[in-house]
Coordinates of C-alpha atoms in Angstrom, one line a residue:
X1 CA -29.3 43.1 56.8
X2 CA -27.7 42.2 53.6
X3 CA -28.6 43.2 50.0
X4 CA -30.5 40.0 49.7
X5 CA -33.0 41.0 52.2
X6 CA -33.5 44.1 50.5
X7 CA -34.2 42.3 47.3
X8 CA -36.8 40.0 49.0
X9 CA -38.6 43.2 50.3
X10 CA -38.9 44.8 46.9
X11 CA -39.8 41.4 45.5
X12 CA -43.0 41.6 47.3
X13 CA -44.1 44.7 45.4
X14 CA -42.5 43.2 42.1
X15 CA -45.0 40.3 42.4
X16 CA -47.9 42.8 42.9
X17 CA -46.6 44.6 39.7
X18 CA -46.8 41.3 37.8
X19 CA -50.4 40.6 38.9
X20 CA -51.4 44.2 38.0
X21 CA -49.9 43.7 34.4
X22 CA -52.4 40.8 33.9
X23 CA -55.4 42.6 35.9
X24 CA -58.9 42.6 34.3
X25 CA -59.0 46.3 34.9
X26 CA -55.7 48.0 35.7
X27 CA -57.7 51.1 36.5
X28 CA -59.0 49.7 39.7
X29 CA -56.1 49.2 42.3
X30 CA -57.3 47.8 45.8
X31 CA -54.8 50.0 47.8
X32 CA -56.4 49.2 51.1
X33 CA -56.2 45.3 50.5
X34 CA -52.6 45.9 49.3
X35 CA -51.5 47.8 52.3
X36 CA -53.2 45.7 55.0
X37 CA -52.3 42.3 53.1
X38 CA -48.7 43.1 52.7
X39 CA -48.7 44.7 56.4
X40 CA -50.2 41.5 57.7
X41 CA -47.6 39.2 56.1
X42 CA -44.7 41.4 57.3
X43 CA -46.1 41.3 61.0
X44 CA -46.4 37.7 60.9
X45 CA -43.1 37.3 59.4
X46 CA -41.4 39.6 62.1
X47 CA -43.3 37.5 64.8
X48 CA -42.1 34.0 63.1
X49 CA -38.5 35.0 62.5
X50 CA -37.5 37.8 64.8
X51 CA -39.7 38.1 68.0
X52 CA -38.3 35.9 70.5
X53 CA -41.4 34.9 72.3
X54 CA -43.2 33.9 69.1
X55 CA -40.1 32.1 67.9
X56 CA -39.9 30.1 71.1
X57 CA -43.6 29.3 70.9
X58 CA -43.1 28.3 67.2
X59 CA -40.5 26.0 68.2
X60 CA -42.5 24.3 71.0
X61 CA -45.4 24.0 68.7
X62 CA -43.3 22.3 66.1
X63 CA -41.9 20.0 68.9
X64 CA -45.5 19.2 70.0
X65 CA -46.5 18.5 66.4
X66 CA -43.5 16.3 66.1
X67 CA -44.9 14.2 68.9
X68 CA -48.2 13.9 66.9
X69 CA -46.2 12.6 64.0
X70 CA -44.4 10.1 66.2
X71 CA -47.5 8.9 67.5
X72 CA -48.7 8.4 63.9
X73 CA -45.3 6.3 63.2
X74 CA -45.9 4.1 66.3
X75 CA -49.5 3.3 65.1
X76 CA -47.8 2.4 61.6
X77 CA -45.2 0.2 63.3
X78 CA -47.8 -1.7 65.2
X79 CA -49.7 -2.5 62.0
X80 CA -46.7 -3.1 59.7
X81 CA -44.2 -4.5 62.2
X82 CA -41.3 -2.7 64.1
X83 CA -38.7 -4.8 62.4
X84 CA -40.1 -6.0 59.3
X85 CA -38.1 -6.0 56.0
X86 CA -38.9 -6.7 52.5
X87 CA -36.6 -7.6 49.5
X88 CA -36.5 -4.7 46.9
X89 CA -34.2 -4.0 43.8
X90 CA -31.5 -1.7 44.1
X91 CA -32.9 1.8 43.4
X92 CA -32.2 3.4 40.2
X93 CA -29.2 5.4 40.3
X94 CA -28.0 4.1 43.6
X95 CA -24.5 2.5 44.0
X96 CA -25.2 0.5 47.2
X97 CA -28.1 -0.6 49.4
X98 CA -29.2 1.3 52.4
X99 CA -27.5 0.6 55.7
X100 CA -29.3 0.1 59.1
X101 CA -31.7 1.5 60.3
X102 CA -33.2 2.0 56.9
X103 CA -32.1 -1.3 55.6
X104 CA -29.9 -4.2 56.0
X105 CA -27.7 -3.9 53.0
X106 CA -27.5 -6.2 50.0
X107 CA -28.8 -9.7 50.4
X108 CA -28.2 -10.6 46.8
X109 CA -26.9 -9.2 43.7
X110 CA -29.1 -6.3 42.9
X111 CA -31.4 -6.9 45.8
X112 CA -31.6 -5.1 49.1
X113 CA -33.3 -5.8 52.3
X114 CA -35.4 -2.4 53.2
X115 CA -37.3 -1.7 56.3
X116 CA -41.1 -1.7 55.3
X117 CA -41.8 1.6 57.2
X118 CA -39.3 3.5 55.2
X119 CA -41.3 2.9 52.0
X120 CA -42.8 6.3 51.0
X121 CA -46.4 5.0 51.1
X122 CA -46.2 3.2 54.4
X123 CA -44.0 6.1 55.8
X124 CA -46.3 9.1 54.9
X125 CA -49.9 7.9 54.6
X126 CA -50.2 6.7 58.2
X127 CA -49.4 10.2 59.2
X128 CA -52.0 11.6 56.7
X129 CA -54.6 9.2 58.0
X130 CA -53.7 10.0 61.7
X131 CA -53.6 13.9 61.2
X132 CA -56.8 13.9 59.4
X133 CA -58.5 12.1 62.2
X134 CA -56.8 14.5 64.7
X135 CA -58.0 17.6 62.8
X136 CA -61.6 16.1 62.7
X137 CA -61.3 15.7 66.5
X138 CA -60.3 19.3 67.1
X139 CA -63.1 20.7 64.7
X140 CA -65.6 18.6 66.7
X141 CA -64.6 20.0 70.1
X142 CA -64.4 23.6 68.5
X143 CA -60.7 24.3 68.5
X144 CA -60.6 24.8 64.7
X145 CA -63.6 27.0 64.7
X146 CA -62.1 29.4 67.3
X147 CA -59.0 29.9 65.1
X148 CA -60.9 30.0 61.9
X149 CA -63.3 32.7 63.2
X150 CA -60.4 34.7 64.8
X151 CA -58.4 35.0 61.5
X152 CA -61.6 35.5 59.5
X153 CA -62.5 38.4 61.8
X154 CA -59.0 40.0 61.1
X155 CA -59.0 39.5 57.4
X156 CA -62.6 41.1 57.2
X157 CA -61.9 44.0 59.5
X158 CA -58.5 45.0 58.2
X159 CA -59.0 44.2 54.4
X160 CA -62.6 44.9 54.2
X161 CA -63.4 41.7 52.5
X162 CA -66.8 40.1 52.3
X163 CA -67.9 37.8 55.3
X164 CA -68.0 34.8 53.1
X165 CA -64.7 35.2 51.4
X166 CA -62.8 36.0 54.8
X167 CA -64.4 33.1 56.4
X168 CA -63.6 30.6 53.5
X169 CA -59.9 32.0 53.5
X170 CA -59.2 31.5 57.1
X171 CA -60.5 28.0 56.8
X172 CA -58.0 27.4 54.1
X173 CA -55.4 27.5 56.8
X174 CA -56.5 23.7 57.8
X175 CA -58.3 22.4 54.6
X176 CA -58.4 22.7 50.8
X177 CA -61.5 22.5 48.7
X178 CA -63.6 21.9 52.0
X179 CA -63.2 25.6 52.7
X180 CA -65.7 26.4 50.1
X181 CA -68.2 24.1 51.6
X182 CA -68.1 26.4 54.8
X183 CA -69.7 29.3 52.7
X184 CA -71.9 27.0 50.3
X185 CA -74.9 28.7 50.8
X186 CA -73.4 32.0 49.5
X187 CA -71.6 30.7 46.6
X188 CA -74.2 31.1 44.0
X189 CA -74.6 35.0 44.7
X190 CA -70.8 35.6 44.9
X191 CA -69.0 38.0 42.6
X192 CA -66.3 37.0 40.2
X193 CA -63.8 38.6 42.5
X194 CA -64.9 36.5 45.6
X195 CA -64.9 33.4 43.6
X196 CA -61.3 34.1 42.4
X197 CA -60.1 34.8 45.9
X198 CA -61.7 31.8 47.3
X199 CA -60.2 29.6 44.7
X200 CA -56.8 31.3 44.9
X201 CA -56.6 30.5 48.7
X202 CA -57.1 26.9 47.9
X203 CA -54.2 26.9 45.5
X204 CA -52.0 29.1 47.6
X205 CA -52.2 27.1 50.8
X206 CA -51.6 23.3 51.8
X207 CA -54.0 21.1 53.7
X208 CA -52.9 20.2 57.2
X209 CA -53.4 16.4 56.3
X210 CA -50.5 16.5 53.7
X211 CA -48.0 18.4 56.0
X212 CA -46.6 15.1 57.1
X213 CA -45.4 14.4 53.6
X214 CA -43.5 17.7 53.3
X215 CA -42.1 17.2 57.0
X216 CA -40.6 13.9 56.3
X217 CA -38.8 15.2 53.4
X218 CA -37.1 17.9 55.3
X219 CA -37.0 17.2 59.1
X220 CA -33.5 15.9 58.9
X221 CA -31.9 19.5 58.0
X222 CA -34.9 21.6 58.7
X223 CA -36.2 20.4 62.3
X224 CA -38.6 23.4 62.6
X225 CA -40.2 22.7 59.1
X226 CA -43.6 21.9 60.6
X227 CA -44.0 25.2 62.4
X228 CA -43.0 27.0 59.4
X229 CA -45.4 25.4 57.1
X230 CA -48.2 26.1 59.4
X231 CA -47.1 29.9 59.5
X232 CA -46.8 29.7 55.6
X233 CA -50.5 28.7 55.4
X234 CA -51.4 31.6 57.5
X235 CA -49.3 34.2 55.7
X236 CA -50.6 32.8 52.2
X237 CA -54.3 33.9 53.0
X238 CA -53.5 37.7 52.8
X239 CA -51.0 37.0 50.0
X240 CA -53.8 35.3 48.0
X241 CA -56.4 38.0 48.8
X242 CA -53.9 40.9 47.7
X243 CA -53.0 39.3 44.3
X244 CA -56.6 38.0 43.6
X245 CA -58.1 41.4 44.1
X246 CA -55.2 43.0 42.1
X247 CA -55.9 40.3 39.1
X248 CA -59.7 40.2 39.4
X249 CA -60.8 43.7 41.1
X250 CA -64.0 43.9 42.9
X251 CA -66.5 45.8 40.9
X252 CA -69.7 44.8 42.5
X253 CA -71.0 44.9 46.0
X254 CA -70.8 41.4 47.6
X255 CA -74.0 40.1 49.3
X256 CA -72.0 39.4 52.6
X257 CA -70.1 42.7 52.7
X258 CA -70.1 43.8 56.3
X259 CA -70.2 40.3 57.6
X260 CA -72.2 37.1 57.4
X261 CA -75.8 37.2 58.4
X262 CA -76.6 35.8 61.8
X263 CA -78.7 32.8 62.1
X264 CA -81.9 33.0 63.8
X265 CA -82.2 31.0 67.1
X266 CA -84.0 27.6 66.6
X267 CA -85.1 24.8 68.7
X268 CA -83.4 21.5 68.5
X269 CA -83.6 19.6 65.4
X270 CA -84.7 22.4 63.2
X271 CA -81.1 23.2 61.8
X272 CA -80.5 22.1 58.4
X273 CA -78.2 23.2 55.8
X274 CA -80.8 24.8 53.6
X275 CA -81.8 27.5 56.0
X276 CA -79.0 29.8 55.3
X277 CA -79.5 29.3 51.4
X278 CA -83.3 30.0 51.8
X279 CA -82.3 33.2 53.8
X280 CA -79.9 34.4 51.2
X281 CA -82.2 33.7 48.2
X282 CA -85.1 35.4 50.3
X283 CA -83.0 38.5 51.1
X284 CA -84.0 39.8 47.6
X285 CA -87.7 38.7 47.6
X286 CA -88.4 39.6 51.4
X287 CA -89.8 36.4 52.1
X288 CA -89.4 34.8 55.7
X289 CA -88.0 31.3 56.1
X290 CA -88.6 31.0 59.9
X291 CA -92.3 30.0 59.6
X292 CA -91.8 26.3 58.6
X293 CA -89.0 26.0 60.9
X294 CA -91.4 26.8 64.0
X295 CA -93.8 24.2 62.5
X296 CA -91.3 21.5 62.3
X297 CA -89.8 22.4 65.8
X298 CA -92.7 20.7 67.6
X299 CA -92.1 17.6 65.6
X300 CA -88.6 17.2 65.7
X301 CA -87.7 18.6 69.3
X302 CA -87.1 15.1 70.5
X303 CA -84.3 14.5 67.7
X304 CA -80.7 14.9 68.3
X305 CA -79.3 18.1 66.8
X306 CA -78.0 18.1 63.1
X307 CA -74.8 19.4 61.7
X308 CA -73.2 19.7 58.3
X309 CA -70.3 17.4 57.6
X310 CA -68.8 17.3 54.2
X311 CA -71.8 19.0 52.8
X312 CA -74.1 16.4 54.1
X313 CA -76.5 17.0 57.0
X314 CA -76.3 14.1 59.7
X315 CA -76.8 13.9 63.3
X316 CA -73.9 15.5 65.4
X317 CA -71.3 12.9 66.3
X318 CA -69.2 12.5 69.5
X319 CA -65.6 13.4 69.5
X320 CA -64.7 9.9 69.1
X321 CA -66.9 9.3 66.2
X322 CA -65.6 12.5 64.6
X323 CA -61.9 11.3 64.9
X324 CA -62.9 7.9 63.3
X325 CA -64.7 9.6 60.4
X326 CA -61.8 11.9 59.9
X327 CA -59.4 8.9 59.7
X328 CA -61.6 7.4 57.2
X329 CA -61.5 10.4 55.2
X330 CA -57.7 10.3 55.6
X331 CA -57.7 6.9 54.0
X332 CA -59.5 8.3 51.0
X333 CA -57.1 11.0 50.7
X334 CA -54.1 8.8 50.8
X335 CA -55.5 6.7 48.0
X336 CA -56.2 9.8 46.1
X337 CA -52.6 11.1 46.6
X338 CA -51.4 7.7 45.6
X339 CA -53.4 7.7 42.3
X340 CA -52.4 11.4 41.5
X341 CA -48.8 10.7 42.2
X342 CA -48.7 7.4 40.0
X343 CA -50.2 9.3 37.2
X344 CA -48.4 12.5 37.4
X345 CA -44.9 11.0 38.0
X346 CA -45.5 8.5 35.2
X347 CA -46.4 11.2 32.8
X348 CA -43.5 13.3 33.7
X349 CA -41.3 10.3 33.1
X350 CA -42.7 9.8 29.6
X351 CA -42.0 13.5 28.9
X352 CA -38.4 13.1 30.2
X353 CA -37.8 10.1 28.1
X354 CA -39.2 12.0 25.0
X355 CA -36.6 14.8 25.8
X356 CA -33.9 12.1 26.2
X357 CA -34.8 10.6 22.8
X358 CA -34.5 13.9 21.3
X359 CA -31.1 14.2 22.9
X360 CA -30.0 11.2 20.9
X361 CA -30.6 12.6 17.5
X362 CA -27.5 13.5 15.6
X363 CA -29.0 15.2 12.6
X364 CA -28.0 18.8 12.5
X365 CA -27.0 18.7 16.0
X366 CA -30.3 18.6 17.3
X367 CA -29.5 16.2 20.2
X368 CA -26.9 18.6 21.6
X369 CA -29.7 21.1 21.9
X370 CA -32.1 19.0 23.8
X371 CA -29.4 17.9 26.2
X372 CA -29.9 21.3 27.6
X373 CA -33.5 22.0 26.7
X374 CA -35.1 19.3 29.0
X375 CA -38.4 19.6 30.8
X376 CA -36.8 20.6 34.1
X377 CA -34.9 23.5 32.6
X378 CA -37.9 24.8 30.8
X379 CA -39.7 25.1 33.8
X380 CA -36.7 26.5 35.7
X381 CA -36.4 29.0 33.2
X382 CA -40.0 30.0 33.5
X383 CA -39.7 30.4 37.2
X384 CA -36.3 32.2 37.4
X385 CA -37.4 35.5 37.3
X386 CA -39.9 34.7 40.2
X387 CA -37.2 33.1 42.0
X388 CA -34.9 36.0 41.8
X389 CA -37.5 38.2 43.4
X390 CA -37.5 36.0 46.6
X391 CA -34.0 37.0 47.3
X392 CA -32.0 33.8 46.6
X393 CA -28.3 34.3 46.2
X394 CA -27.0 34.4 42.6
X395 CA -23.5 33.3 41.4
X396 CA -22.8 35.1 38.1
X397 CA -19.4 33.5 37.8
X398 CA -20.9 29.9 37.7
X399 CA -23.8 30.9 35.5
X400 CA -21.6 32.7 32.9
X401 CA -19.4 29.3 32.9
X402 CA -22.6 27.4 32.3
X403 CA -22.8 25.9 35.8
X404 CA -25.9 25.7 37.8
X405 CA -25.8 28.0 40.9
X406 CA -28.0 28.0 43.9
X407 CA -30.7 30.3 42.2
X408 CA -31.0 28.1 39.2
X409 CA -31.2 24.9 41.3
X410 CA -34.0 26.6 43.4
X411 CA -35.9 27.7 40.3
X412 CA -35.8 24.2 38.9
X413 CA -37.1 22.7 42.1
X414 CA -39.9 25.3 42.4
X415 CA -40.6 24.9 38.7
X416 CA -41.2 21.1 39.0
X417 CA -44.2 21.7 41.4
X418 CA -46.3 22.8 38.3
X419 CA -46.4 19.5 36.8
X420 CA -45.3 17.0 39.5
X421 CA -47.1 18.4 42.6
X422 CA -45.1 19.6 45.7
X423 CA -44.1 16.2 46.9
X424 CA -41.4 15.1 44.7
X425 CA -39.9 18.8 44.7
X426 CA -40.0 18.7 48.5
X427 CA -38.0 15.5 48.3
X428 CA -35.3 17.0 46.0
X429 CA -35.0 20.0 48.2
X430 CA -34.3 17.6 51.3
X431 CA -31.8 15.7 49.2
X432 CA -30.0 18.8 47.9
X433 CA -30.0 20.1 51.5
X434 CA -28.4 17.0 52.9
X435 CA -25.9 17.0 50.1
X436 CA -24.8 20.6 50.8
X437 CA -25.9 22.0 47.3
X438 CA -28.0 24.7 48.8
X439 CA -27.4 27.2 51.7
X440 CA -29.8 27.2 54.6
X441 CA -31.2 30.5 53.3
X442 CA -32.3 29.0 50.0
X443 CA -33.6 25.9 51.8
X444 CA -35.8 28.3 53.9
X445 CA -37.1 30.4 50.8
X446 CA -37.9 27.4 48.7
X447 CA -39.7 25.5 51.6
X448 CA -42.1 28.3 51.7
X449 CA -42.4 28.8 48.0
X450 CA -43.4 25.0 47.7
X451 CA -45.9 25.2 50.3
X452 CA -49.0 25.6 48.2
X453 CA -51.3 23.4 45.9
X454 CA -50.4 25.7 42.9
X455 CA -50.0 22.7 40.3
X456 CA -51.9 21.4 37.5
X457 CA -53.3 18.5 39.4
X458 CA -55.1 20.7 41.6
X459 CA -57.0 22.5 38.9
X460 CA -59.3 19.5 38.4
X461 CA -59.7 19.1 42.1
X462 CA -60.6 22.6 43.0
X463 CA -62.3 23.7 39.9
X464 CA -64.3 20.4 39.7
X465 CA -65.3 20.3 43.3
X466 CA -66.5 24.1 43.2
X467 CA -68.5 23.3 40.1
X468 CA -70.2 20.4 41.9
X469 CA -71.1 22.9 44.7
X470 CA -72.5 25.5 42.4
X471 CA -73.3 24.1 38.9
X472 CA -75.1 27.3 37.9
X473 CA -71.7 29.2 38.0
X474 CA -69.9 26.7 35.9
X475 CA -68.6 29.0 33.3
X476 CA -67.3 31.6 35.7
X477 CA -65.5 29.0 37.7
X478 CA -64.0 27.5 34.6
X479 CA -62.5 30.8 33.6
X480 CA -61.4 31.8 37.0
X481 CA -59.7 28.6 37.8
X482 CA -56.5 29.2 35.8
X483 CA -56.4 32.8 37.0
X484 CA -56.6 31.4 40.6
X485 CA -53.8 29.0 39.9
X486 CA -51.6 32.1 38.7
X487 CA -52.6 33.9 41.9
X488 CA -51.7 31.0 44.1
X489 CA -48.2 30.6 42.3
X490 CA -47.5 34.3 42.9
X491 CA -48.7 34.1 46.5
X492 CA -46.4 31.3 47.4
X493 CA -43.6 33.2 45.9
X494 CA -44.6 36.4 47.7
X495 CA -44.5 34.3 51.2
X496 CA -41.2 33.1 50.1
X497 CA -40.2 36.8 49.8
X498 CA -41.3 37.5 53.2
X499 CA -39.3 34.7 54.6
X500 CA -36.3 36.2 52.7
X501 CA -36.8 39.5 54.2
X502 CA -36.6 38.4 57.9
X503 CA -34.0 35.7 57.5
X504 CA -30.7 36.7 59.1
X505 CA -28.8 33.4 59.0
X506 CA -29.6 32.6 62.6
X507 CA -29.7 28.7 62.9
X508 CA -32.5 28.9 65.4
X509 CA -34.9 29.9 62.6
X510 CA -34.6 26.4 61.2
X511 CA -34.6 24.8 64.5
X512 CA -30.9 24.0 64.7
X513 CA -28.8 24.8 67.8
X514 CA -26.1 27.4 67.4
X515 CA -22.7 25.9 67.1
X516 CA -20.6 26.3 70.3
X517 CA -17.5 28.4 69.6
X518 CA -14.7 26.6 71.5
X519 CA -11.9 28.8 72.2
X520 CA -8.6 27.6 70.7
X521 CA -5.7 26.9 73.1
X522 CA -3.2 28.6 70.8
X523 CA -2.1 31.6 72.9
X524 CA -2.2 35.0 71.1
X525 CA 0.9 37.1 70.8
X526 CA -0.2 39.3 73.7
X527 CA -1.1 36.4 75.9
X528 CA 1.9 34.2 76.5
X529 CA 1.5 31.8 79.5
X530 CA 4.5 31.5 81.5
X531 CA 5.6 28.1 82.6
X532 CA 8.0 27.5 85.6
X533 CA 9.7 24.1 85.2
X534 CA 9.4 22.0 88.3
X535 CA 11.6 19.3 87.4
X536 CA 14.5 18.5 85.2
X537 CA 14.3 17.2 81.7
X538 CA 13.8 13.4 81.7
X539 CA 15.1 13.0 78.2
X540 CA 18.4 13.7 76.5
X541 CA 18.8 17.4 75.8
X542 CA 18.2 18.3 72.1
X543 CA 18.6 21.5 70.1
X544 CA 15.3 22.9 71.5
X545 CA 16.1 22.1 75.2
X546 CA 18.4 25.1 75.4
X547 CA 15.5 27.3 74.9
X548 CA 13.4 28.2 78.2
X549 CA 10.2 26.6 78.5
X550 CA 8.3 29.9 78.2
X551 CA 9.6 30.6 74.7
X552 CA 9.8 27.0 73.5
X553 CA 8.2 26.7 70.0
X554 CA 5.4 24.2 69.3
X555 CA 5.2 24.0 65.7
X556 CA 2.2 21.3 65.9
X557 CA 0.1 23.4 68.3
X558 CA -2.4 24.7 65.7
X559 CA -3.0 21.2 64.4
X560 CA -3.6 19.4 67.6
X561 CA -5.1 22.4 69.4
X562 CA -2.9 21.5 72.5
X563 CA 0.1 24.0 72.5
X564 CA 2.2 22.1 75.1
X565 CA 1.8 18.7 73.4
X566 CA 4.7 17.1 71.6
X567 CA 6.1 13.6 71.0
X568 CA 9.0 14.1 73.4
X569 CA 8.1 16.5 76.2
X570 CA 11.1 18.4 77.5
X571 CA 9.5 19.7 80.6
X572 CA 6.9 18.5 83.1
X573 CA 5.1 21.7 84.3
X574 CA 3.0 21.9 87.4
X575 CA -0.7 21.7 86.7
X576 CA -1.5 24.8 88.7
X577 CA 0.9 27.0 86.6
X578 CA -0.8 26.2 83.2
X579 CA -4.1 28.4 83.4
X580 CA -5.9 28.4 80.1
X581 CA -5.8 31.8 78.5
X582 CA -9.1 33.6 78.4
X583 CA -9.5 34.7 74.7

């Protein structure tokens, strides 16, 4: 364990201290939530990074999911063509066109032939569509429900959370704002602390449908990135609960404290989404809501069972229908992602151009100032203290000379997420990793720090979506939205610190094979192989021929790795008399 692991460990508590400084009531400290929340993260971190059985399972899981993405790519190639190319301008800042298999090089001045399936939209959105359909299929057959209920039970029993927020938090492992729909009947009666926790879990985790975009950006240098992204989503849930309960402490008694109320058994056809809502509303008045259901059961007993899909009540669909509907939802999500990226990246480009214009002003050397004060550097400066808490290596020598070191580059990449979403930063992280600008430890930590939806574009999505579910709590949700964004940001930095605690430099953590150490053939001073000549020299004796073969110097042996190799060999030793020394 190095000092960087120690910094990462204490960084976890430093992030809790930051949340406490901005708490609504610093007199209330949820010690049980803090202890169990951090403990769960450390247990999960140990299992992911250090425990060999779970490490092997994680690698197998990553390989399995990689096959899933290969299936999505196969479907995309079928639609768009396996060997289809398009003519595109030379990318901005590039000196040459891409070579095969990405492209065919330059076909005309300033024009390149690029494989269609390497374009961002055609390379990533098919995986989003396929994965969305796959998740809908797994949800239909009950796999997702088992996992969500398992983690919800753990969070509820260990941290003593309300049943609604524990269930919604565990659902965030796989989905985004859809997790709030799971507990829609209980949203109107939730406390401010519960609402903040649910929103924070949305910001602190990434939906499973967008994991393909992150994987494509890093899989070249981080083969196990997919498994780590899934583990990051799981670890982020207790991190969000810890920080949200510190920032907005619980001062009331939640309606679902002690668990969600069990639904009464009903005949087929009588299930609807308002049953639970009426039961929650009737819990205060003492009215029963089962009478009408029994009256309707006789009329509706012949109808197929109903279920809630996307907050709408519809007939239960077959697994294939569910997969198709999920794929169609993936199409909508892909269009939404494209629209948001076009808008956000365009706005950031305008801001960068504005700063570039300020850098050209020569009056009072204003331009020299704005050559340093750029949008990326401003965000990097804001996130630098948080980045240091994760345990990223710092090179003070470079910083004092004004040269960006690893910690500064990592901070700039993390800071970009606030405005640009996580997709461009992941792409920059992949580029910096391939270029050797960042160490594997830094790549690992930053990949965890970027794994959530803690950016401005999500504020409108999560806040607006939650207000649409419960318009009566519009004011509370609007106020808590920015606090939840702050919590989600701190939560992603906390799980990055957990990754820094358990990273020991083992290449297997990132899915890389350990390099085989090939023993050099240069003999050590204590191991000098003796050679018995079996033939007389075939060449004219030189100055070195007077020396015995066993003591013959071989000045080029260290460069060639073969101590007996020389341009003019003097002796021809027997093969059996040259055993390789065991070093």
